Short mmCIF file of C-alpha atoms in Angstrom, two decimals:
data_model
loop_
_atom_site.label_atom_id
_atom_site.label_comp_id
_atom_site.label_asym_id
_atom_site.label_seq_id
_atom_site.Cartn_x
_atom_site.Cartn_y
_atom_site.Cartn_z
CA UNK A 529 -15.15 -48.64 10.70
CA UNK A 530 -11.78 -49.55 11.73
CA UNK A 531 -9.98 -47.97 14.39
CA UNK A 532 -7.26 -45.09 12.44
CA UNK A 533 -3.93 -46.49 11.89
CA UNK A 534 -2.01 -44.43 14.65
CA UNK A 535 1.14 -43.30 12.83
CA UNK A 536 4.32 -41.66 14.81
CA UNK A 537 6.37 -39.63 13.01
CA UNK A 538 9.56 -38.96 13.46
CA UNK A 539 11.46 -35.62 11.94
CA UNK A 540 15.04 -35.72 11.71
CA UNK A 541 15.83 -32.02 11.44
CA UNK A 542 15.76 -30.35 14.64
CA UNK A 543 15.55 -26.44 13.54
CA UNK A 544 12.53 -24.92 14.78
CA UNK A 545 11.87 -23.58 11.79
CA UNK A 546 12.31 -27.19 9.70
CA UNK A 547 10.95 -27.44 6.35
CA UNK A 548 10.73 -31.37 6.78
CA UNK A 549 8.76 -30.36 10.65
CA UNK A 550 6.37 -27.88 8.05
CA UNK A 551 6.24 -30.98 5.85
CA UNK A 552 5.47 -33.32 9.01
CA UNK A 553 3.01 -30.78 10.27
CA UNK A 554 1.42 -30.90 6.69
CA UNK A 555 0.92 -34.50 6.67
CA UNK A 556 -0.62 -34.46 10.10
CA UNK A 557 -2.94 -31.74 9.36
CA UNK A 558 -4.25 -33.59 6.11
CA UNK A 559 -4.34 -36.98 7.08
CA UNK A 560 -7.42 -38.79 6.49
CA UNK A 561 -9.72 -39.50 9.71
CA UNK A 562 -8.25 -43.40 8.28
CA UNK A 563 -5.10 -42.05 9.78
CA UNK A 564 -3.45 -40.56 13.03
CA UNK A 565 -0.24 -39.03 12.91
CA UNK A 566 1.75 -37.23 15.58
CA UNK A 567 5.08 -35.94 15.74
CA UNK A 568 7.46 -38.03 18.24
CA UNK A 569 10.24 -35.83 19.64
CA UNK A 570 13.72 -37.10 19.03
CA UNK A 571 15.98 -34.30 19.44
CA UNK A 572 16.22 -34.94 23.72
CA UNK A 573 17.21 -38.85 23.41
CA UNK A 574 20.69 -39.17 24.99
CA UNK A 575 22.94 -40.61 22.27
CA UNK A 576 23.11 -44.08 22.59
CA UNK A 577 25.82 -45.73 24.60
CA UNK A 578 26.07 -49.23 25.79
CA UNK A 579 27.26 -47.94 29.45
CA UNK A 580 23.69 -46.47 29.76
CA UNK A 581 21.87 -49.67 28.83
CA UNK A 582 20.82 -50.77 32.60
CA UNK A 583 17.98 -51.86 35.09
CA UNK A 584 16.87 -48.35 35.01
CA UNK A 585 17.97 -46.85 31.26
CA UNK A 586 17.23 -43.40 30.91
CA UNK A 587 14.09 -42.15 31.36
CA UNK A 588 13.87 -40.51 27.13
CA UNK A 589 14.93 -43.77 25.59
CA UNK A 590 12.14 -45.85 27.81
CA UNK A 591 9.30 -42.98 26.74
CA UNK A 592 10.21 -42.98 23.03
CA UNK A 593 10.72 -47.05 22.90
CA UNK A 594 7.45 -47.36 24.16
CA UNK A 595 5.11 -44.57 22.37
CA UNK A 596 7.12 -46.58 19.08
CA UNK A 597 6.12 -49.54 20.44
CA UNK A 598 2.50 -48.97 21.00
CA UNK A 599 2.38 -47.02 17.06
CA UNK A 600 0.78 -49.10 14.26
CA UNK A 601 3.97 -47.82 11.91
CA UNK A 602 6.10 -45.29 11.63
CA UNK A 603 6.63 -42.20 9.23
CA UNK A 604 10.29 -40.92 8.56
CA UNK A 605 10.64 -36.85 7.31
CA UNK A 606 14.32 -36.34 6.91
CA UNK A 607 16.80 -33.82 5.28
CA UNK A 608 19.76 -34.78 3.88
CA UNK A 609 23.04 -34.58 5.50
CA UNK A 610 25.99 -35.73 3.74
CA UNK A 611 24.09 -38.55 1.86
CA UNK A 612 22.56 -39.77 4.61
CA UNK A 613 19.95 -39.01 7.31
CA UNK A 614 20.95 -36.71 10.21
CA UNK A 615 21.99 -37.66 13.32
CA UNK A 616 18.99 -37.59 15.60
CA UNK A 617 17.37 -39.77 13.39
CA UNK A 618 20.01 -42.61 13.26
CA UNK A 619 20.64 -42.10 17.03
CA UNK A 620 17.08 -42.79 17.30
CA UNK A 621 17.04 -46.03 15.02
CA UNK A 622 19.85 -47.34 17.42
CA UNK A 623 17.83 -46.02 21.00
CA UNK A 624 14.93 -48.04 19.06
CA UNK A 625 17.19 -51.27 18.06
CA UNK A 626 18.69 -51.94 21.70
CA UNK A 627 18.88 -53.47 23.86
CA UNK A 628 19.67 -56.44 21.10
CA UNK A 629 16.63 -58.51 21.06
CA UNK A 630 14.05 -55.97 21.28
CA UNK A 631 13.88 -53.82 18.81
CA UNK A 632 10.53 -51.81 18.75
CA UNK A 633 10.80 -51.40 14.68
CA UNK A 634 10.25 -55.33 13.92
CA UNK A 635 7.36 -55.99 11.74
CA UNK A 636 6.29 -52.01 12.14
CA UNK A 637 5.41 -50.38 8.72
CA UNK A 638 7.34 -47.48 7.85
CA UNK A 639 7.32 -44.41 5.18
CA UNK A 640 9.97 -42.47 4.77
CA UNK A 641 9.61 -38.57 3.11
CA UNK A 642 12.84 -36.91 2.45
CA UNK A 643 12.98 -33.07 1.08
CA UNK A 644 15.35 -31.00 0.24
CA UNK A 645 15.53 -26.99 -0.90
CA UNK A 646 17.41 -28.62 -3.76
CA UNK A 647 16.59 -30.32 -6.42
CA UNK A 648 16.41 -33.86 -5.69
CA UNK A 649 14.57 -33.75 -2.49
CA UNK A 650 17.33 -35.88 -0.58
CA UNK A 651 17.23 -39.03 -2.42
CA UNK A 652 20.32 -39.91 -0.90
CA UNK A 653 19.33 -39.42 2.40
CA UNK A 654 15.94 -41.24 1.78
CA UNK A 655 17.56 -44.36 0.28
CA UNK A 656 20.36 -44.01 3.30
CA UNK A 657 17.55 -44.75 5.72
CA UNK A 658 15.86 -47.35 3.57
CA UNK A 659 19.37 -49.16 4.13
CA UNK A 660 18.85 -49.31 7.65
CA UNK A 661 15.17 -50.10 7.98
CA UNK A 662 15.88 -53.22 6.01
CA UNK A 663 17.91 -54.43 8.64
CA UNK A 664 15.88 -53.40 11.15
CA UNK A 665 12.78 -55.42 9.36
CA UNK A 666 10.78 -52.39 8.90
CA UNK A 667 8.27 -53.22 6.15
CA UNK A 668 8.93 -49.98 4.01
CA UNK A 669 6.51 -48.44 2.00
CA UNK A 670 7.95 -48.73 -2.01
CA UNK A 671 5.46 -46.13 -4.11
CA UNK A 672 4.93 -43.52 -4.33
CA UNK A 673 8.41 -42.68 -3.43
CA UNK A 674 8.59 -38.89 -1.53
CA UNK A 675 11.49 -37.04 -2.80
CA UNK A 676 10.36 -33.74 -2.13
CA UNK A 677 12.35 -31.10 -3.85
CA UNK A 678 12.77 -27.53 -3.66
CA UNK A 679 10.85 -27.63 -0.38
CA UNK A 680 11.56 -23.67 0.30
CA UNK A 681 9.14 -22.80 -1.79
CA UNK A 682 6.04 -25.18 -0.45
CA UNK A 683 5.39 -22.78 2.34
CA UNK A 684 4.02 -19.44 3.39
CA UNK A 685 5.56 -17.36 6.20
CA UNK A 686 2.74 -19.43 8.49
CA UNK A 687 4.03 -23.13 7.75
CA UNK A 688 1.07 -23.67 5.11
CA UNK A 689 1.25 -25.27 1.76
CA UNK A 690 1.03 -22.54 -1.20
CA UNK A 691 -1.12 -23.81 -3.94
CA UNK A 692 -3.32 -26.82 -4.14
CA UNK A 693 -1.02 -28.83 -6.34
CA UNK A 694 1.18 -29.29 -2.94
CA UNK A 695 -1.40 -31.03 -1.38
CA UNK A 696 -0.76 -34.07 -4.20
CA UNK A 697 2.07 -34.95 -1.86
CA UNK A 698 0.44 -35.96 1.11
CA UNK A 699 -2.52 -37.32 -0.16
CA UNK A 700 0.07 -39.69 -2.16
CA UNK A 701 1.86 -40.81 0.87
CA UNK A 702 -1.41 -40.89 2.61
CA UNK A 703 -2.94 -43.64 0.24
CA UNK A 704 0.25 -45.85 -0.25
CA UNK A 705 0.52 -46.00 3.74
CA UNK A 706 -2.74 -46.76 3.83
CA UNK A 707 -2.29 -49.36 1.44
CA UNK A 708 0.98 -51.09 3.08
CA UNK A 709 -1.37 -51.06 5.93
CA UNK A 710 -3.76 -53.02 4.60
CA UNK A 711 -1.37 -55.26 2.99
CA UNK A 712 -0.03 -56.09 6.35
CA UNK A 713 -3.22 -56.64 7.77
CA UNK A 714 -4.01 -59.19 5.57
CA UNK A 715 -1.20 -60.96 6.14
CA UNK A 716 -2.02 -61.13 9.23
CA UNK A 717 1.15 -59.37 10.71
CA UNK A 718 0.77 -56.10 13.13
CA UNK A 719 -1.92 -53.24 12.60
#
């Protein structure tokens, strides 16, 4: 059996009490033994700034670069803020990106989940992000796509999914990472 495809995820709301964190946790605690996911923190990297970019650059941005670095791909769970993703996740994406030259998202798989209380599960934010991971030549996973609407209502009071339809959405994402996986395996590329 082949090693599990170790997965980081990254959640761009910060809010303890998340829905898109519940929906992170979710994925983690169904993943296939195929798979293993764990939540990177983003909310402590210093905004990125040039100035900072030295010999020794701080000590956050050298942790994250490297745990996404040594991850097989990467999965994105993201509100939306004004169309687009929030900021800890984009200041990640640059932290990631610099310094110019070596990027730790090159060739790396990613999946991106958005949700939403409302109805359309933060499309905009979710195709916002798919912007940038193009340029950042991040293979992105294309179906199923996870719009995850009405997301309030997924939950119990403990974090858990109500009702076993739910649990179509991460076994879903599950299988089409899985399957960009192997697709990238047998091209030979990373994984």
């Amino acid at each position: 059996m082949d090693k599990p495809m170790n997965v980081c995820g990254l959640v761009g709301s910060l809010r303890k009490a998340s829905f898109n964190g519940m929906l992170a946790n979710a994925l983690i605690s169904l993943a296939p033994p195929s798979m293993k996911l764990d939540i990177v923190e983003i909310g402590q990297l210093p905004l990125y700034n040039e100035d900072l970019e030295t010999a020794i650059p701080p000590a956050q941005w050298t942790a994250f670069r490297q745990r996404v670095k040594a991850a097989d791909a990467v999965l994105f769970v993201t509100p939306e803020y004004n169309r687009s993703v929030p900021a800890a996740l984009k200041n990640a994406l640059d932290v990631g990106s610099r310094p110019h030259g070596s990027s730790v998202w090159n060739s790396k798989p990613g999946a991106i989940v958005s949700a939403s209380p409302g109805a359309i599960g933060g499309f905009g934010a979710n195709h916002h992000l798919r912007q940038s991971l193009v340029f950042l030549n991040v293979p992105t996973m294309q179906q199923p796509e996870a719009y995850v609407g009405h997301v309030d209502k997924l939950f119990d009071e403990n974090g858990r999914f109500v009702g076993d339809c739910t649990r179509q959405i991460p076994a879903g994402v599950h299988a089409g990472f899985r399957q960009l996986g192997r697709e990238i395996r047998s091209q030979g590329q990373r994984l």
